[in-house]
Tab-separated table of C-alpha atoms (C1' of nucleotides) in Angstrom:
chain	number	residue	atom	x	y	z
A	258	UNK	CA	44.975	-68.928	6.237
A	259	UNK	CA	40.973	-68.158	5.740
A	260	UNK	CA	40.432	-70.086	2.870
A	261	UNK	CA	36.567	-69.348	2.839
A	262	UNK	CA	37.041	-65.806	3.031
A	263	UNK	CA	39.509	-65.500	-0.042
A	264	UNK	CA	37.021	-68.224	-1.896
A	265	UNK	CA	34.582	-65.213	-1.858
A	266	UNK	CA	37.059	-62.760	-3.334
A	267	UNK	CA	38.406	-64.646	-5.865
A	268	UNK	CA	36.107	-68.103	-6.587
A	269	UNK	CA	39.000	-68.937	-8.847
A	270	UNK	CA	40.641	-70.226	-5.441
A	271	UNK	CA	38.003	-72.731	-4.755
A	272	UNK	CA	39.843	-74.939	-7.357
A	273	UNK	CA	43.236	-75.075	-6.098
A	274	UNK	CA	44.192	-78.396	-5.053
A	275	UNK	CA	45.034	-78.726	-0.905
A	276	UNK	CA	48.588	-79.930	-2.202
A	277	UNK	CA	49.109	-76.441	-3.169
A	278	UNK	CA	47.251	-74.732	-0.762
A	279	UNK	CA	49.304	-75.683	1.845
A	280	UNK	CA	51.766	-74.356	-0.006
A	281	UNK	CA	50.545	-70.632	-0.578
A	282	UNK	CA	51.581	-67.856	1.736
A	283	UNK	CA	50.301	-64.384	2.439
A	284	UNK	CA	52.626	-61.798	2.259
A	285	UNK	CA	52.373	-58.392	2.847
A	286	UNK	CA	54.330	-55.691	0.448
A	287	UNK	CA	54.979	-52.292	0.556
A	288	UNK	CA	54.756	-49.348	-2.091
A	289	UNK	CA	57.878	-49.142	-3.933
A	290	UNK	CA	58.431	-52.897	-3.550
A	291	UNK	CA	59.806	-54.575	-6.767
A	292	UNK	CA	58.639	-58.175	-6.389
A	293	UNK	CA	60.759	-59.255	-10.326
A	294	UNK	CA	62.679	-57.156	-12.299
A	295	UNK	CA	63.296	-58.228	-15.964
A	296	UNK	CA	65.100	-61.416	-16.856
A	297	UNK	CA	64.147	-62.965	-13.704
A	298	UNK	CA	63.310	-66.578	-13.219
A	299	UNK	CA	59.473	-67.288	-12.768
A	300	UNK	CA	59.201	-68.055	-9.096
A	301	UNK	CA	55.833	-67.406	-7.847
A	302	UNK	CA	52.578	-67.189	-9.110
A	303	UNK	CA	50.493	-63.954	-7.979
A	304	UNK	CA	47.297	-63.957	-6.422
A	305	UNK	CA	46.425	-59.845	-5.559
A	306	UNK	CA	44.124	-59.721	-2.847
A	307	UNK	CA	44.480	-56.247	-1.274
A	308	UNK	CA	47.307	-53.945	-3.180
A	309	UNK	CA	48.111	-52.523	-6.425
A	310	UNK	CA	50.576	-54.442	-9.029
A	311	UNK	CA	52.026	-53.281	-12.176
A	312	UNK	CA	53.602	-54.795	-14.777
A	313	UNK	CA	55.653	-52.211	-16.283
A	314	UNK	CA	58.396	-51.983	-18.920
A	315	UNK	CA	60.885	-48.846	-18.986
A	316	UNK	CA	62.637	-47.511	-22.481
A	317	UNK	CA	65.939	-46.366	-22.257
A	318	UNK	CA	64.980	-43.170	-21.035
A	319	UNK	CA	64.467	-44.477	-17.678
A	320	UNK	CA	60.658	-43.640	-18.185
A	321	UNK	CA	58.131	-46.815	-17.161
A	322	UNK	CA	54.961	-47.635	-19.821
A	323	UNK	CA	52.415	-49.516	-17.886
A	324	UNK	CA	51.253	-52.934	-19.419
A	325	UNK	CA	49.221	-54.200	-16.544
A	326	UNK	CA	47.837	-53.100	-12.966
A	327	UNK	CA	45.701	-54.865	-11.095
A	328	UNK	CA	43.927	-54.428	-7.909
A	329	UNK	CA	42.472	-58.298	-7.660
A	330	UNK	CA	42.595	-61.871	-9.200
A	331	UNK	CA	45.790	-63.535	-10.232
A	332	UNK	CA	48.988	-61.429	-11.869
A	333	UNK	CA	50.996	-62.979	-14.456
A	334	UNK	CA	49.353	-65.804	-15.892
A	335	UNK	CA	51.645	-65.620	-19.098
A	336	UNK	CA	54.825	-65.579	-17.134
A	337	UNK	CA	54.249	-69.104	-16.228
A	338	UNK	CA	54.765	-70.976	-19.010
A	339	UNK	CA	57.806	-68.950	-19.691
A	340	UNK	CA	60.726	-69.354	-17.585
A	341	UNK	CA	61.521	-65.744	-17.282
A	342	UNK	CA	60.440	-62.251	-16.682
A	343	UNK	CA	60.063	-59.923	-19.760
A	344	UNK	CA	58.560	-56.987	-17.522
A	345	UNK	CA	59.455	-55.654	-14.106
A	346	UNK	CA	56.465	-56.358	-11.065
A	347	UNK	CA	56.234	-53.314	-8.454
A	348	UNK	CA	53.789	-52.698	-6.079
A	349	UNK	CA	51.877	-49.880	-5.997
A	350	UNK	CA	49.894	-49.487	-3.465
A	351	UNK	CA	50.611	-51.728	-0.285
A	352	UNK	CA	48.337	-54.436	0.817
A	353	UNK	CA	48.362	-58.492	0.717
A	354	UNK	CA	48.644	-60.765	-1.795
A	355	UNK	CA	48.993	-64.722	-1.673
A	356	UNK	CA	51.938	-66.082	-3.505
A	357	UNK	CA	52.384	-69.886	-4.957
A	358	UNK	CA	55.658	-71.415	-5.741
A	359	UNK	CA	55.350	-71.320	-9.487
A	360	UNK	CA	56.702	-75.302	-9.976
A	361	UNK	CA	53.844	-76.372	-8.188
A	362	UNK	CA	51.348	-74.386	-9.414
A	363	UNK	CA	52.713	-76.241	-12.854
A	364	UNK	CA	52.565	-79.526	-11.506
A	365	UNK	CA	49.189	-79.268	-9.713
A	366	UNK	CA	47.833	-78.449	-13.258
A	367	UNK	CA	49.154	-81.344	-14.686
A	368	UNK	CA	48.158	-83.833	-12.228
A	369	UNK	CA	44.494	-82.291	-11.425
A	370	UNK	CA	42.063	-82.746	-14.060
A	371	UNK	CA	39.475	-80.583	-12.342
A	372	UNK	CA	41.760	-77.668	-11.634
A	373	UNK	CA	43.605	-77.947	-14.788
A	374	UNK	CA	40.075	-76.950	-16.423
A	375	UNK	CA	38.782	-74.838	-13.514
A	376	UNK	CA	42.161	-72.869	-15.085
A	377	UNK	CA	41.437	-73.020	-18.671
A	378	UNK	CA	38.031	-72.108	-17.764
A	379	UNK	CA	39.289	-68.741	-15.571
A	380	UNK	CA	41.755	-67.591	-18.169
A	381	UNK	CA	38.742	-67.975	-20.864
A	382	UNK	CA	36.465	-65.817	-18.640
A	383	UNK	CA	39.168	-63.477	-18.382
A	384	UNK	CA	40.102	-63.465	-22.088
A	385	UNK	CA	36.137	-62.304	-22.991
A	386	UNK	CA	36.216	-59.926	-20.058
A	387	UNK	CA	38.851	-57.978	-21.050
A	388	UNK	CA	37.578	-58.026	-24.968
A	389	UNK	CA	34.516	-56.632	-23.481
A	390	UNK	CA	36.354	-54.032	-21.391
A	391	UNK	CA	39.033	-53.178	-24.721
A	392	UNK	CA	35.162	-52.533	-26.682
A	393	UNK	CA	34.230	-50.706	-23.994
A	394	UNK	CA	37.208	-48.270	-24.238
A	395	UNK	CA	36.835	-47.452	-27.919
A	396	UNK	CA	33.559	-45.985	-27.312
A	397	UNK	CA	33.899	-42.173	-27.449
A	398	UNK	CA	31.726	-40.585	-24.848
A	399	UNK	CA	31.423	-41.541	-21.210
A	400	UNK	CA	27.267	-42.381	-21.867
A	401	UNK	CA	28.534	-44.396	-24.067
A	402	UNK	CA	30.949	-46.475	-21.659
A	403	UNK	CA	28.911	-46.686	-18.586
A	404	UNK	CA	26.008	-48.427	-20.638
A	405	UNK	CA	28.512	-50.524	-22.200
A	406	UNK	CA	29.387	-51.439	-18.857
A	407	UNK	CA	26.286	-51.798	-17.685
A	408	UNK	CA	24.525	-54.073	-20.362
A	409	UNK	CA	27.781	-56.160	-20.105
A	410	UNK	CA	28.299	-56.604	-16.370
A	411	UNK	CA	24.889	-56.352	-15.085
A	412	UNK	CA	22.380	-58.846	-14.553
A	413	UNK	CA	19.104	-57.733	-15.907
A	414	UNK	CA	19.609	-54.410	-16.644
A	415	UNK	CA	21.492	-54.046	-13.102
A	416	UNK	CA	24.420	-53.288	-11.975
A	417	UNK	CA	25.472	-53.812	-8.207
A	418	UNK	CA	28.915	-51.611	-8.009
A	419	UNK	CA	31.082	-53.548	-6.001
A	420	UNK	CA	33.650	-50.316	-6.124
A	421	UNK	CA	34.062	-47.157	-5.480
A	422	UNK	CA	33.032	-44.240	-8.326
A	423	UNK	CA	36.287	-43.554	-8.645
A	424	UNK	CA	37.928	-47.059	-9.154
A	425	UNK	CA	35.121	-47.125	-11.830
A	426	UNK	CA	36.346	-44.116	-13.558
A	427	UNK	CA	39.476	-45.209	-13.935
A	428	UNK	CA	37.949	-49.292	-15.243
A	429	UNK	CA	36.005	-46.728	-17.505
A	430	UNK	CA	39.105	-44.920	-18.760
A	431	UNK	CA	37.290	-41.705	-17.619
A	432	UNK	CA	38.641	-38.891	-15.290
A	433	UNK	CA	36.057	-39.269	-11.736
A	434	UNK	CA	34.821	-35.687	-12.299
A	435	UNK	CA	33.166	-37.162	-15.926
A	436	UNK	CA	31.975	-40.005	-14.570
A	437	UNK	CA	30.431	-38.155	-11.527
A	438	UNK	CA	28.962	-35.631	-13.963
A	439	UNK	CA	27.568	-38.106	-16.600
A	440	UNK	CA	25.635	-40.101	-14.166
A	441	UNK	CA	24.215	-36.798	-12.730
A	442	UNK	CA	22.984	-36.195	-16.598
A	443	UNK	CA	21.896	-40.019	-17.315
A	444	UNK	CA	19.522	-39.935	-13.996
A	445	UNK	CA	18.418	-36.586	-14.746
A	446	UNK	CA	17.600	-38.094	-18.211
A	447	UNK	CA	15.870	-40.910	-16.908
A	448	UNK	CA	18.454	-42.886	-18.687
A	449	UNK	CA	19.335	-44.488	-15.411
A	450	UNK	CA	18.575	-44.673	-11.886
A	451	UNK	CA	20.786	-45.218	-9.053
A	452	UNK	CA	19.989	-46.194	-5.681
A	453	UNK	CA	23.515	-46.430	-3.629
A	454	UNK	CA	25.812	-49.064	-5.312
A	455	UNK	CA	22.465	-50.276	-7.784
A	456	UNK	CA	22.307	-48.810	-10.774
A	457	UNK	CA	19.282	-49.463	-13.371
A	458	UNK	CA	18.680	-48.912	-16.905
A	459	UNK	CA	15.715	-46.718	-17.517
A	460	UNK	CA	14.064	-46.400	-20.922
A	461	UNK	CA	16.034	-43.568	-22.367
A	462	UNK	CA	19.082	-45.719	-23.747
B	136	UNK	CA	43.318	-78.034	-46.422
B	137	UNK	CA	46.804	-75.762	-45.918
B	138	UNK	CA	47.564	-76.264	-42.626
B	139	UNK	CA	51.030	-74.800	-43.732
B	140	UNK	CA	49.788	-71.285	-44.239
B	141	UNK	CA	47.015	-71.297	-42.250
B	142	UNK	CA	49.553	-71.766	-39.260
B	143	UNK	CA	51.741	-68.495	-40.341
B	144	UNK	CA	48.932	-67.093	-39.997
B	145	UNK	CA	47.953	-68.869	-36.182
B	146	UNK	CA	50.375	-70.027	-34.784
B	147	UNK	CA	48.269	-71.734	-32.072
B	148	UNK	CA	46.927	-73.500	-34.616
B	149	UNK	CA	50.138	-75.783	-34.721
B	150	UNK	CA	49.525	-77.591	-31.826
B	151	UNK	CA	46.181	-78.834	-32.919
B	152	UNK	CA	46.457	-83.077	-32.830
B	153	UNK	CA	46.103	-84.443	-36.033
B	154	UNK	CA	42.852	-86.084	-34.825
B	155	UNK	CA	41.078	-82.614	-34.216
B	156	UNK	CA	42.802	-80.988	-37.174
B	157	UNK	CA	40.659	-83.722	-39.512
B	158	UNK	CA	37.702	-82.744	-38.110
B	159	UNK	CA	38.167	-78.896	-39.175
B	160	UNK	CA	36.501	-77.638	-42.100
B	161	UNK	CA	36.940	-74.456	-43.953
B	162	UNK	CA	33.643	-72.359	-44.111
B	163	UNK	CA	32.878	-69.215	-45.702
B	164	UNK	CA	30.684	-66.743	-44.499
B	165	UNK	CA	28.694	-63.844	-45.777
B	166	UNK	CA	28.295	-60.432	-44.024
B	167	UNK	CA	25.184	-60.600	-42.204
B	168	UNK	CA	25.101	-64.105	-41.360
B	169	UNK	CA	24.576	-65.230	-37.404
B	170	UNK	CA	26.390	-67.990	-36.679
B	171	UNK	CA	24.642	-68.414	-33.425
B	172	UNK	CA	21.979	-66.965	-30.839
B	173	UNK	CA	21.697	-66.389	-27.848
B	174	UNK	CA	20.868	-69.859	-25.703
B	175	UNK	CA	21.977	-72.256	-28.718
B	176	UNK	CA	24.491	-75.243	-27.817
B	177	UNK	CA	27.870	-74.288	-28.478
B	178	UNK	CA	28.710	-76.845	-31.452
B	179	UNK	CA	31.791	-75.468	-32.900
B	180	UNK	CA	34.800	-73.524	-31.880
B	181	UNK	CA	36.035	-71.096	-34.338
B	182	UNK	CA	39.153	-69.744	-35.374
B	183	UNK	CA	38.969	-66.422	-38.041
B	184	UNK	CA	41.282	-66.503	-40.526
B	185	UNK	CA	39.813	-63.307	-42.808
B	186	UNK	CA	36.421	-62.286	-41.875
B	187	UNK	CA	35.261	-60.057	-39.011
B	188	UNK	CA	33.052	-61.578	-36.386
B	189	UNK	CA	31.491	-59.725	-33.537
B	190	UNK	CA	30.007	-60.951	-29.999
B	191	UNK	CA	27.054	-59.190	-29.696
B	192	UNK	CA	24.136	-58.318	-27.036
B	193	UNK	CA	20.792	-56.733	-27.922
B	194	UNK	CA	19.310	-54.533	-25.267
B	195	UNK	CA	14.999	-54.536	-24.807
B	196	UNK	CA	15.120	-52.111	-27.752
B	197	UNK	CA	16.845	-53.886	-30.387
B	198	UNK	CA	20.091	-51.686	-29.948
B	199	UNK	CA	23.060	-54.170	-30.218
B	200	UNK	CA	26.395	-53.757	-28.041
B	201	UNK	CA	29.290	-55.068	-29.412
B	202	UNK	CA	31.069	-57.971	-26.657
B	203	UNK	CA	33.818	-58.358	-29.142
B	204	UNK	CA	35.263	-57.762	-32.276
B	205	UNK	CA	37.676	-60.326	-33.798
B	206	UNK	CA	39.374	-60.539	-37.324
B	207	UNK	CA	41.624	-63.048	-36.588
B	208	UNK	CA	42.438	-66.136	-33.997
B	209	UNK	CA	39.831	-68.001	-31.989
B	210	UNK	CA	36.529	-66.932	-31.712
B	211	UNK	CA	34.538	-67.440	-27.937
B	212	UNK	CA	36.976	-69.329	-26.451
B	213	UNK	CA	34.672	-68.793	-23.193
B	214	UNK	CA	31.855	-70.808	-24.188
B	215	UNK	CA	34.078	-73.389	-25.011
B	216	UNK	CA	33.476	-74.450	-21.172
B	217	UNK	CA	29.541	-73.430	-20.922
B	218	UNK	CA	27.426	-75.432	-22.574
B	219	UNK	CA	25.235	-72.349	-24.740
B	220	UNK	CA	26.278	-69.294	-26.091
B	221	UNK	CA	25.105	-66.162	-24.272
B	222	UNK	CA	25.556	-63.386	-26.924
B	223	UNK	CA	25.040	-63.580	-30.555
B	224	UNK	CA	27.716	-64.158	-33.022
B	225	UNK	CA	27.159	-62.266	-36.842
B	226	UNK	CA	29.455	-61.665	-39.382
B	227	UNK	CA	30.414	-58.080	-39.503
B	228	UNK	CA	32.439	-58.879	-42.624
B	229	UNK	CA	32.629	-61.629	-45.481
B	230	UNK	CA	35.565	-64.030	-45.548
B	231	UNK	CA	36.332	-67.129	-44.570
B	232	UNK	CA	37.228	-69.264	-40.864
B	233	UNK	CA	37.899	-72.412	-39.614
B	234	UNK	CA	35.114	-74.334	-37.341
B	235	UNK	CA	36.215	-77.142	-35.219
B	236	UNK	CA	33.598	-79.467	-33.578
B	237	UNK	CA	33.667	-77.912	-29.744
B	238	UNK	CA	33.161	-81.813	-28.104
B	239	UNK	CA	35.933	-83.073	-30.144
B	240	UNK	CA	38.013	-79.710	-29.694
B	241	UNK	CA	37.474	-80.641	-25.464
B	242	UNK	CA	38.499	-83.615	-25.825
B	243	UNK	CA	41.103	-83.325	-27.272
B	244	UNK	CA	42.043	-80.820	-24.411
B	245	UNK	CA	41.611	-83.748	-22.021
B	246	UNK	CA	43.863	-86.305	-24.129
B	247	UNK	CA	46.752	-84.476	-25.462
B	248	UNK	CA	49.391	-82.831	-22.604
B	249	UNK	CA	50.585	-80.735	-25.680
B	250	UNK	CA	47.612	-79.250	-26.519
B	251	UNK	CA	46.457	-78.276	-23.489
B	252	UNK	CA	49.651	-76.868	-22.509
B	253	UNK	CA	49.616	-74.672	-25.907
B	254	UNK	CA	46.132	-73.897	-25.105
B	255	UNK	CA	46.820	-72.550	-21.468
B	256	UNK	CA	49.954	-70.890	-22.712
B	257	UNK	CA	47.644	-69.759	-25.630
B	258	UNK	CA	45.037	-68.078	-23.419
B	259	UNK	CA	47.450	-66.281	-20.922
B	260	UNK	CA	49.170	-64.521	-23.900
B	261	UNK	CA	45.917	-63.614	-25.004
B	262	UNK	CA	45.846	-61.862	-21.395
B	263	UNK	CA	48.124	-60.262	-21.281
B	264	UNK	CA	47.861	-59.188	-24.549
B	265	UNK	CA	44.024	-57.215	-23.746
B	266	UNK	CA	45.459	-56.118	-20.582
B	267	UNK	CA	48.497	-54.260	-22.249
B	268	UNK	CA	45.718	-53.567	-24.577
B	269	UNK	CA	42.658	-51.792	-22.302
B	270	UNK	CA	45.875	-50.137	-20.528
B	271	UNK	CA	46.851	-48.422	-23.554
B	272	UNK	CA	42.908	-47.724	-24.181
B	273	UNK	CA	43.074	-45.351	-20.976
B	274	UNK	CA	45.927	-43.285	-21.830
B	275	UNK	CA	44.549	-39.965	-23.021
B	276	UNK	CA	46.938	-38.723	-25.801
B	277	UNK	CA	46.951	-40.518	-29.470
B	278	UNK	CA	50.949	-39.692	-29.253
B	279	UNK	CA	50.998	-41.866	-25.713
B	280	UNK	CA	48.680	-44.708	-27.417
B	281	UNK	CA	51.374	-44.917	-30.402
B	282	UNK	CA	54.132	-44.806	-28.274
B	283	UNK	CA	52.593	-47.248	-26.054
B	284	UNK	CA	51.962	-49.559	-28.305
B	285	UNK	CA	55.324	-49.674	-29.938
B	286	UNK	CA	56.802	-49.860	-26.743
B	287	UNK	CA	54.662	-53.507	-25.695
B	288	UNK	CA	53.930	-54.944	-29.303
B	289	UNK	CA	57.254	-53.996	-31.011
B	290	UNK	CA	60.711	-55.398	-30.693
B	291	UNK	CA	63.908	-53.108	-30.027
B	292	UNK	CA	61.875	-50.504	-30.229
B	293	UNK	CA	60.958	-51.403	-33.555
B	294	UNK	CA	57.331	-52.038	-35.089
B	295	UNK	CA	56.404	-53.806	-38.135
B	296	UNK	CA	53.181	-52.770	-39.286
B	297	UNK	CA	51.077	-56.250	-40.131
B	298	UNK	CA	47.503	-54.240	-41.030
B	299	UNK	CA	46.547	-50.814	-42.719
B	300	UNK	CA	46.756	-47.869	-40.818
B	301	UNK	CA	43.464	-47.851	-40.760
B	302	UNK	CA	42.923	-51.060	-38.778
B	303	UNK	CA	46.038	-49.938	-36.726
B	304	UNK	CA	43.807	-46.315	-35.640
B	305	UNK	CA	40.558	-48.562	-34.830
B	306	UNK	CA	42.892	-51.434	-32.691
B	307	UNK	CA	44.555	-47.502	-30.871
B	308	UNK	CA	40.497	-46.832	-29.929
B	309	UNK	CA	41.157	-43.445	-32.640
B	310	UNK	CA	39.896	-41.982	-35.692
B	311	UNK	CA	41.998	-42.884	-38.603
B	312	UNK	CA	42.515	-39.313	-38.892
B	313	UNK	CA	43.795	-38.729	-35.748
B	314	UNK	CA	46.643	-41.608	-36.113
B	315	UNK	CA	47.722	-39.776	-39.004
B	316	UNK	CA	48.044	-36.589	-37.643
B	317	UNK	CA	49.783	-37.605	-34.915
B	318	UNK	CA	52.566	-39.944	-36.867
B	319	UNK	CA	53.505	-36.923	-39.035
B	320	UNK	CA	53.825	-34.585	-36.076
B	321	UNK	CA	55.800	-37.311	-33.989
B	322	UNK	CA	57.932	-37.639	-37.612
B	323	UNK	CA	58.636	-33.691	-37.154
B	324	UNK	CA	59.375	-34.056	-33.812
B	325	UNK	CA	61.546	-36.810	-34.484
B	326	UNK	CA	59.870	-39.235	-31.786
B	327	UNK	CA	59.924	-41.675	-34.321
B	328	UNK	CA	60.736	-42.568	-37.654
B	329	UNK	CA	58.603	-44.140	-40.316
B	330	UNK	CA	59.884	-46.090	-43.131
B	331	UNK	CA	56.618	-48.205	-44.707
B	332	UNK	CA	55.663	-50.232	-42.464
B	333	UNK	CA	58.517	-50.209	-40.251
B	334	UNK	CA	58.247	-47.779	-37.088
B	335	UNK	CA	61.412	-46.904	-34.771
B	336	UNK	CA	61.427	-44.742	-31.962
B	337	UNK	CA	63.472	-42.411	-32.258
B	338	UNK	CA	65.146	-40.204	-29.060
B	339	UNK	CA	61.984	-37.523	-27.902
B	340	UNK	CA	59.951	-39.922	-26.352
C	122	DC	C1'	40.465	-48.452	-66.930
C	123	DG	C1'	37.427	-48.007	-63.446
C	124	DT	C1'	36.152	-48.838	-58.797
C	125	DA	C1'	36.795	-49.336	-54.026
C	126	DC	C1'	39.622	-48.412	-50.376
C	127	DT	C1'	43.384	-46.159	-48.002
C	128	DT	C1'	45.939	-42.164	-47.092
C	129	DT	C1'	46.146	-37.342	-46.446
C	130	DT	C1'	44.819	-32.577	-45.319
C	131	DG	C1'	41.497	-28.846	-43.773
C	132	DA	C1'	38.064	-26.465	-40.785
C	133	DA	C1'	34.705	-26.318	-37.162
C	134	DT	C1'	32.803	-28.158	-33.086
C	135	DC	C1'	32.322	-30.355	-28.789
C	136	DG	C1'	33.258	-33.319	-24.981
C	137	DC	C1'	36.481	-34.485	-21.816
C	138	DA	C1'	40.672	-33.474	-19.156
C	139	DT	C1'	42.554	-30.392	-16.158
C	140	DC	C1'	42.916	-27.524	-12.249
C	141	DA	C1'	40.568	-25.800	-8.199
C	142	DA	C1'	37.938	-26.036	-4.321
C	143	DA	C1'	34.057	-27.260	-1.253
C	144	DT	C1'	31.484	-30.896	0.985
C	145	DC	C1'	30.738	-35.345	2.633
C	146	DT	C1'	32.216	-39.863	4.529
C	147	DG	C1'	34.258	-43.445	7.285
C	148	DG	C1'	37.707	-44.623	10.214
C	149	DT	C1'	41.465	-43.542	13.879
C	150	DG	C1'	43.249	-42.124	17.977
C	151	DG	C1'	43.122	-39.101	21.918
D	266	DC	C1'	32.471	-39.425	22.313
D	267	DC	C1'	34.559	-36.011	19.728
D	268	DA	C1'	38.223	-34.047	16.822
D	269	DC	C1'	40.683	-34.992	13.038
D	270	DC	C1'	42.296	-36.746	8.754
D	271	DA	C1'	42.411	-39.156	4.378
D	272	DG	C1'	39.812	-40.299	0.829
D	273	DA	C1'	35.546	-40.063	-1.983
D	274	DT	C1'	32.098	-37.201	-3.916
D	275	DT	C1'	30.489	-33.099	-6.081
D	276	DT	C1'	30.463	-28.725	-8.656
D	277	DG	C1'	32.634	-24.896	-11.459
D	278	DA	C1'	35.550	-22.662	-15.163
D	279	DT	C1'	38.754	-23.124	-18.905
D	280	DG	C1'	41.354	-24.929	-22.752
D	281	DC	C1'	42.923	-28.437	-25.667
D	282	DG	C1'	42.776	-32.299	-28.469
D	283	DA	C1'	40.134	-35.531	-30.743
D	284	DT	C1'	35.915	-36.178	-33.399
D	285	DT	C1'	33.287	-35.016	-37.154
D	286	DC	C1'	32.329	-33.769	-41.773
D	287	DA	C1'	34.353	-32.856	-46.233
D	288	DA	C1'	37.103	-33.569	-49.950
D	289	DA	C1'	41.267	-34.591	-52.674
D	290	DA	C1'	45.037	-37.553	-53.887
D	291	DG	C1'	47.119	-42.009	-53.911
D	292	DT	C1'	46.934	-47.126	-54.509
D	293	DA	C1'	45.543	-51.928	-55.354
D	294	DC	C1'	43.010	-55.021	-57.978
D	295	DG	C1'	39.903	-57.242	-61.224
DNA sequence: CGTACTTTTGAATCGCATCAAATCTGGTGG
DNA sequence: CCACCAGATTTGATGCGATTCAAAAGTACG
């Protein structure tokens, strides 16, 4: 397994112990694929690398609410403290993802100091990155959003995109055809200007 | 101090080692107040029990962006790790929290296996929590953001109410007006029925 | 008893979603 | 190397639903 490769992904990785390294596997999984179903006894811990998970609870109608998706970093943190499933895990969209036998993944955080706070420390990240993004997504107009986004993820009034427009969009909670059009505006504006993936603050905001 | 109540309230807050829990203290703050700046050492952690802070960054023009937005349960649980604050913290709203010294609250981390294990469990919940959160944020429809959320926070398709429904509209990312709108339609309808601060789903959803 | 806040309803406006379609792009296989 | 295809990007027209502004009624609390 490339190690160093995945290390740049997800630097969250660089912390696991080689105990439980050697114990991770790739596996590949298909659209459609149900990887738990509710009720389920927490097996494996989820690292997505290249696919789509969600986390998704159905009401009696048979229809599914959504309660997570994600495209990369680990899936499931909550699940393992608890023993079981309260959701169902499908995939999505096929890719890879790397998979850890959740009883080690427990152990290895009791016995290693360093990656026991290396975890604390990537679940804390998390936590204020997705209070950001839940800020971001009570802001009414697009403008709005993508200069939330940028001010917040940037580095000095920069933003390198490391994703498509449209994956944006939807991190945005915007259809791609606003998105597409407020940018258009915000340059136009000298609000912003964008050079490929770098986008810059201009005076205007 | 009454830890008794103040745990109702938190229940994290029960797993807090008698050492640490000494070392709290009860502060009350005053709308307008900064608790810290950007680049100061992070000496405390907090935990709101009544006020509202925000996380805040200013841009070059003095135009703040709110980070985050919290009226109850820790407070910056990210710069617990760093070692200074990168966003300013004000008091949107009087009240009072609870401020625990952040080198006693880490070390405690390091010497109690309970603790730490609350805390990790602790901070995934809080995950998935904002994830079920920001996923709700992107659905388009107030009716599918109600329904949503009494689908993931409530149980048997039940939800008890704990805040006004004006809090409730600005957690939904809506105008107060809109979340009232749209529970007296879904009453017609009979999506759901409302009986205080009890909600049930009913069988058109 | 008064004040502050929540709840409720109304009317007008506007921004975004939606649907549609054309163009551009990178990657694949013949 | 070129043809082709899937996906991303871009632009246009339309309608709906949420915001906004306004105001009245209800409620909690000192």
């Amino acid at each position: 397994m490339d190690w160093q490769r995945l290390i740049t992904l997800q630097p969250t990785l660089a912390k696991i112990p080689e105990t439980l390294k050697k114990l991770a596997e790739e596996r590949n999984v298909d659209k459609g694929e149900t990887l738990y179903r509710v009720g389920d006894q927490v097996r494996w811990m989820f690292s997505v690398i290249s696919c789509e998970l969600r986390l998704i609870r159905r009401n009696r109608n048979g229809m599914e609410i959504i309660l997570q998706r994600s495209r990369s970093g680990f899936f499931g943190e909550a699940s393992l403290t608890g023993g079981t499933y309260h959701c169902d895990v499908v995939v999505a969209e096929k890719g890879m993802l790397l998979q850890f036998p959740a009883s080690a993944f427990r152990m290895a955080l009791e016995e290693s100091a360093e990656f026991r706070n290396a975890w604390i420390a990537h679940l804390a990240r998390e936590v204020r990155r997705l209070r950001a993004q839940a800020e971001r997504l009570c802001l009414r107009t697009t403008a709005e959003r993508i200069l939330h986004y940028i001010e917040s993820e940037g580095v000095n009034n920069t933003l390198v995109l490391r994703q498509s427009r449209k994956a944006w969009a939807v991190e945005l909670g915007l259809t791609h055809e606003a998105l597409y059009r407020a940018l258009r505006k915000m340059q136009a504006d000298e609000t912003l200007s964008i050079d490929g993936n770098q986008i810059t603050l201009g005076q205007n905001n």
